[in-house]
Amino acid sequence: MNKLRFRSGQVHLRKVRVDAQTVIEAGDLVWLDTDDAKPASAFSWTTNLATTQGNFAAKFLGVAHQPSAAGETAPISVDVSPDSVYEFDVATATYEIGTPLGPDESSSALMNQKLETCVASSAIARAAEYSPTTSTLRVTFASAYHTSSANVNAAIG
């Protein structure tokens, strides 16, 4: 799919390792599994969507800027910036500026490149614009690994 839809703002790229069996596409939401980046779809499902989104937010790294095919182990660049704006697919709805968003789900698995409204404590993103009845939306992200992020897990110590 490789749909990296960066639109504006300051990007903060970090090089992150990837396991050989992990496949990541540019534009995927990725999380840190000990010391390796993995796509949202590889995150363990727990109880229900709200619980899984909350657990994912605690490990959310950012948006992959480079793909990693099966068998590749070279580090990829991941944007952890709270200042960059992306256009992401979203569940069709009306969004206000600041609407909290988490990964959408399909068959009890998080989706790599689609968001939906969630409770603020489980959010990894916020709507960066008002948009009536839309299926794509400009958003900003809150990495758990950037100390200027609004993610409650981003504090050091």
mmCIF file of C-alpha atoms in Angstrom:
data_model
loop_
_atom_site.group_PDB
_atom_site.id
_atom_site.type_symbol
_atom_site.label_atom_id
_atom_site.label_comp_id
_atom_site.label_asym_id
_atom_site.label_seq_id
_atom_site.Cartn_x
_atom_site.Cartn_y
_atom_site.Cartn_z
ATOM 1 C CA MET A 1 0.000 0.000 0.000
ATOM 2 C CA ASN A 2 2.839 2.452 0.937
ATOM 3 C CA LYS A 3 0.618 5.523 1.408
ATOM 4 C CA LEU A 4 2.812 8.066 3.165
ATOM 5 C CA ARG A 5 0.627 11.145 3.117
ATOM 6 C CA PHE A 6 2.724 13.702 4.994
ATOM 7 C CA ARG A 7 1.176 17.138 4.465
ATOM 8 C CA SER A 8 3.042 19.726 6.592
ATOM 9 C CA GLY A 9 4.961 20.490 9.780
ATOM 10 C CA GLN A 10 8.271 19.521 11.339
ATOM 11 C CA VAL A 11 9.274 15.858 10.976
ATOM 12 C CA HIS A 12 11.454 14.180 13.654
ATOM 13 C CA LEU A 13 12.810 10.958 12.150
ATOM 14 C CA ARG A 14 14.315 8.186 14.254
ATOM 15 C CA LYS A 15 16.067 5.115 12.857
ATOM 16 C CA VAL A 16 14.485 1.986 14.329
ATOM 17 C CA ARG A 17 15.431 -1.650 13.873
ATOM 18 C CA VAL A 18 13.062 -4.131 12.225
ATOM 19 C CA ASP A 19 13.013 -7.936 12.578
ATOM 20 C CA ALA A 20 13.549 -9.936 9.371
ATOM 21 C CA GLN A 21 10.020 -11.416 9.451
ATOM 22 C CA THR A 22 8.291 -8.023 9.955
ATOM 23 C CA VAL A 23 6.711 -6.279 6.951
ATOM 24 C CA ILE A 24 6.173 -2.524 7.257
ATOM 25 C CA GLU A 25 4.887 -0.160 4.575
ATOM 26 C CA ALA A 26 5.526 3.580 4.383
ATOM 27 C CA GLY A 27 2.634 5.278 6.175
ATOM 28 C CA ASP A 28 2.038 2.462 8.674
ATOM 29 C CA LEU A 29 1.359 3.243 12.324
ATOM 30 C CA VAL A 30 4.193 1.500 14.172
ATOM 31 C CA TRP A 31 4.903 0.591 17.785
ATOM 32 C CA LEU A 32 8.076 -0.392 19.616
ATOM 33 C CA ASP A 33 8.280 -4.045 20.619
ATOM 34 C CA THR A 34 11.283 -4.019 23.000
ATOM 35 C CA ASP A 35 13.765 -2.712 20.399
ATOM 36 C CA ASP A 36 12.074 -3.331 17.028
ATOM 37 C CA ALA A 37 9.390 -1.454 15.088
ATOM 38 C CA LYS A 38 6.240 -3.393 14.226
ATOM 39 C CA PRO A 39 3.040 -2.351 12.412
ATOM 40 C CA ALA A 40 -0.191 -1.810 14.344
ATOM 41 C CA SER A 41 -1.625 -5.043 12.911
ATOM 42 C CA ALA A 42 1.060 -7.018 14.807
ATOM 43 C CA PHE A 43 -0.090 -5.645 18.181
ATOM 44 C CA SER A 44 -1.779 -8.169 20.488
ATOM 45 C CA TRP A 45 -5.552 -7.840 20.781
ATOM 46 C CA THR A 46 -6.746 -7.521 24.398
ATOM 47 C CA THR A 47 -10.379 -7.864 25.506
ATOM 48 C CA ASN A 48 -11.903 -5.167 23.238
ATOM 49 C CA LEU A 49 -11.008 -2.256 20.948
ATOM 50 C CA ALA A 50 -10.827 0.395 23.706
ATOM 51 C CA THR A 51 -8.457 -1.690 25.845
ATOM 52 C CA THR A 52 -6.299 -2.604 22.847
ATOM 53 C CA GLN A 53 -6.119 1.037 21.705
ATOM 54 C CA GLY A 54 -5.021 2.096 25.206
ATOM 55 C CA ASN A 55 -2.314 -0.559 25.342
ATOM 56 C CA PHE A 56 -1.176 0.407 21.833
ATOM 57 C CA ALA A 57 -0.950 4.115 22.797
ATOM 58 C CA ALA A 58 1.545 3.194 25.542
ATOM 59 C CA LYS A 59 3.897 1.706 22.910
ATOM 60 C CA PHE A 60 3.040 3.881 19.890
ATOM 61 C CA LEU A 61 6.205 5.030 18.135
ATOM 62 C CA GLY A 62 5.006 6.976 15.079
ATOM 63 C CA VAL A 63 4.496 6.848 11.315
ATOM 64 C CA ALA A 64 6.874 4.756 9.178
ATOM 65 C CA HIS A 65 8.578 6.810 6.469
ATOM 66 C CA GLN A 66 10.286 3.806 4.874
ATOM 67 C CA PRO A 67 9.053 0.322 4.033
ATOM 68 C CA SER A 68 10.669 -2.890 5.227
ATOM 69 C CA ALA A 69 10.021 -6.042 3.192
ATOM 70 C CA ALA A 70 10.123 -9.586 4.560
ATOM 71 C CA GLY A 71 13.738 -10.602 5.067
ATOM 72 C CA GLU A 72 15.058 -7.048 5.442
ATOM 73 C CA THR A 73 16.700 -6.062 8.719
ATOM 74 C CA ALA A 74 17.961 -2.544 7.935
ATOM 75 C CA PRO A 75 16.617 0.153 10.278
ATOM 76 C CA ILE A 76 13.770 2.292 8.930
ATOM 77 C CA SER A 77 12.962 5.962 9.506
ATOM 78 C CA VAL A 78 9.935 6.632 11.716
ATOM 79 C CA ASP A 79 8.442 10.086 12.361
ATOM 80 C CA VAL A 80 7.848 10.593 16.102
ATOM 81 C CA SER A 81 7.018 14.313 15.808
ATOM 82 C CA PRO A 82 3.921 15.850 17.413
ATOM 83 C CA ASP A 83 4.286 18.749 14.925
ATOM 84 C CA SER A 84 3.844 16.936 11.609
ATOM 85 C CA VAL A 85 0.458 16.670 9.881
ATOM 86 C CA TYR A 86 -0.620 13.608 7.888
ATOM 87 C CA GLU A 87 -3.747 12.807 5.920
ATOM 88 C CA PHE A 88 -5.096 9.447 7.106
ATOM 89 C CA ASP A 89 -8.054 7.266 6.231
ATOM 90 C CA VAL A 90 -10.700 7.420 8.953
ATOM 91 C CA ALA A 91 -14.056 5.850 9.707
ATOM 92 C CA THR A 92 -16.618 8.015 7.885
ATOM 93 C CA ALA A 93 -17.913 10.640 10.324
ATOM 94 C CA THR A 94 -17.834 14.347 11.142
ATOM 95 C CA TYR A 95 -14.635 15.399 12.934
ATOM 96 C CA GLU A 96 -13.954 18.520 15.002
ATOM 97 C CA ILE A 97 -10.466 19.920 15.593
ATOM 98 C CA GLY A 98 -8.974 17.963 18.477
ATOM 99 C CA THR A 99 -11.141 14.854 18.138
ATOM 100 C CA PRO A 100 -9.102 12.018 19.739
ATOM 101 C CA LEU A 101 -8.289 9.135 17.385
ATOM 102 C CA GLY A 102 -6.876 5.633 17.709
ATOM 103 C CA PRO A 103 -6.217 2.830 15.245
ATOM 104 C CA ASP A 104 -9.345 1.378 13.650
ATOM 105 C CA GLU A 105 -9.874 -2.381 13.786
ATOM 106 C CA SER A 106 -10.793 -5.178 11.457
ATOM 107 C CA SER A 107 -11.648 -8.631 12.785
ATOM 108 C CA SER A 108 -10.073 -8.036 16.224
ATOM 109 C CA ALA A 109 -6.826 -6.646 14.790
ATOM 110 C CA LEU A 110 -5.643 -3.044 14.629
ATOM 111 C CA MET A 111 -5.331 -1.528 11.169
ATOM 112 C CA ASN A 112 -2.000 -0.096 9.994
ATOM 113 C CA GLN A 113 -3.274 2.955 8.116
ATOM 114 C CA LYS A 114 -6.783 3.792 9.340
ATOM 115 C CA LEU A 115 -8.026 5.698 12.393
ATOM 116 C CA GLU A 116 -11.323 6.065 14.254
ATOM 117 C CA THR A 117 -12.634 8.122 17.154
ATOM 118 C CA CYS A 118 -11.646 6.875 20.606
ATOM 119 C CA VAL A 119 -11.477 8.051 24.219
ATOM 120 C CA ALA A 120 -8.725 10.605 24.902
ATOM 121 C CA SER A 121 -6.775 8.294 27.221
ATOM 122 C CA SER A 122 -6.387 5.761 24.374
ATOM 123 C CA ALA A 123 -5.646 8.278 21.602
ATOM 124 C CA ILE A 124 -2.509 8.346 19.458
ATOM 125 C CA ALA A 125 -3.742 11.209 17.249
ATOM 126 C CA ARG A 126 -6.002 14.233 17.118
ATOM 127 C CA ALA A 127 -7.912 15.752 14.226
ATOM 128 C CA ALA A 128 -6.020 18.773 12.893
ATOM 129 C CA GLU A 129 -9.058 20.176 11.070
ATOM 130 C CA TYR A 130 -12.835 20.287 11.073
ATOM 131 C CA SER A 131 -14.199 17.953 8.452
ATOM 132 C CA PRO A 132 -17.876 17.089 7.878
ATOM 133 C CA THR A 133 -18.710 13.540 6.828
ATOM 134 C CA THR A 134 -15.319 12.517 5.516
ATOM 135 C CA SER A 135 -13.267 9.361 5.025
ATOM 136 C CA THR A 136 -9.846 11.094 5.047
ATOM 137 C CA LEU A 137 -8.656 13.561 7.663
ATOM 138 C CA ARG A 138 -5.579 15.627 8.499
ATOM 139 C CA VAL A 139 -4.212 14.559 11.879
ATOM 140 C CA THR A 140 -1.289 15.059 14.249
ATOM 141 C CA PHE A 141 0.200 12.179 16.232
ATOM 142 C CA ALA A 142 1.325 11.727 19.841
ATOM 143 C CA SER A 143 4.245 9.309 20.108
ATOM 144 C CA ALA A 144 5.012 7.660 23.427
ATOM 145 C CA TYR A 145 8.690 8.195 22.508
ATOM 146 C CA HIS A 146 8.806 11.985 22.009
ATOM 147 C CA THR A 147 8.943 14.040 25.207
ATOM 148 C CA SER A 148 7.084 16.989 23.601
ATOM 149 C CA SER A 149 4.194 14.695 22.704
ATOM 150 C CA ALA A 150 0.737 14.867 24.300
ATOM 151 C CA ASN A 151 0.856 11.082 24.822
ATOM 152 C CA VAL A 152 0.623 10.458 28.612
ATOM 153 C CA ASN A 153 3.304 7.770 28.224
ATOM 154 C CA ALA A 154 5.878 10.202 26.753
ATOM 155 C CA ALA A 155 7.348 11.402 30.064
ATOM 156 C CA ILE A 156 10.849 10.317 31.012
ATOM 157 C CA GLY A 157 11.102 8.591 34.363
#
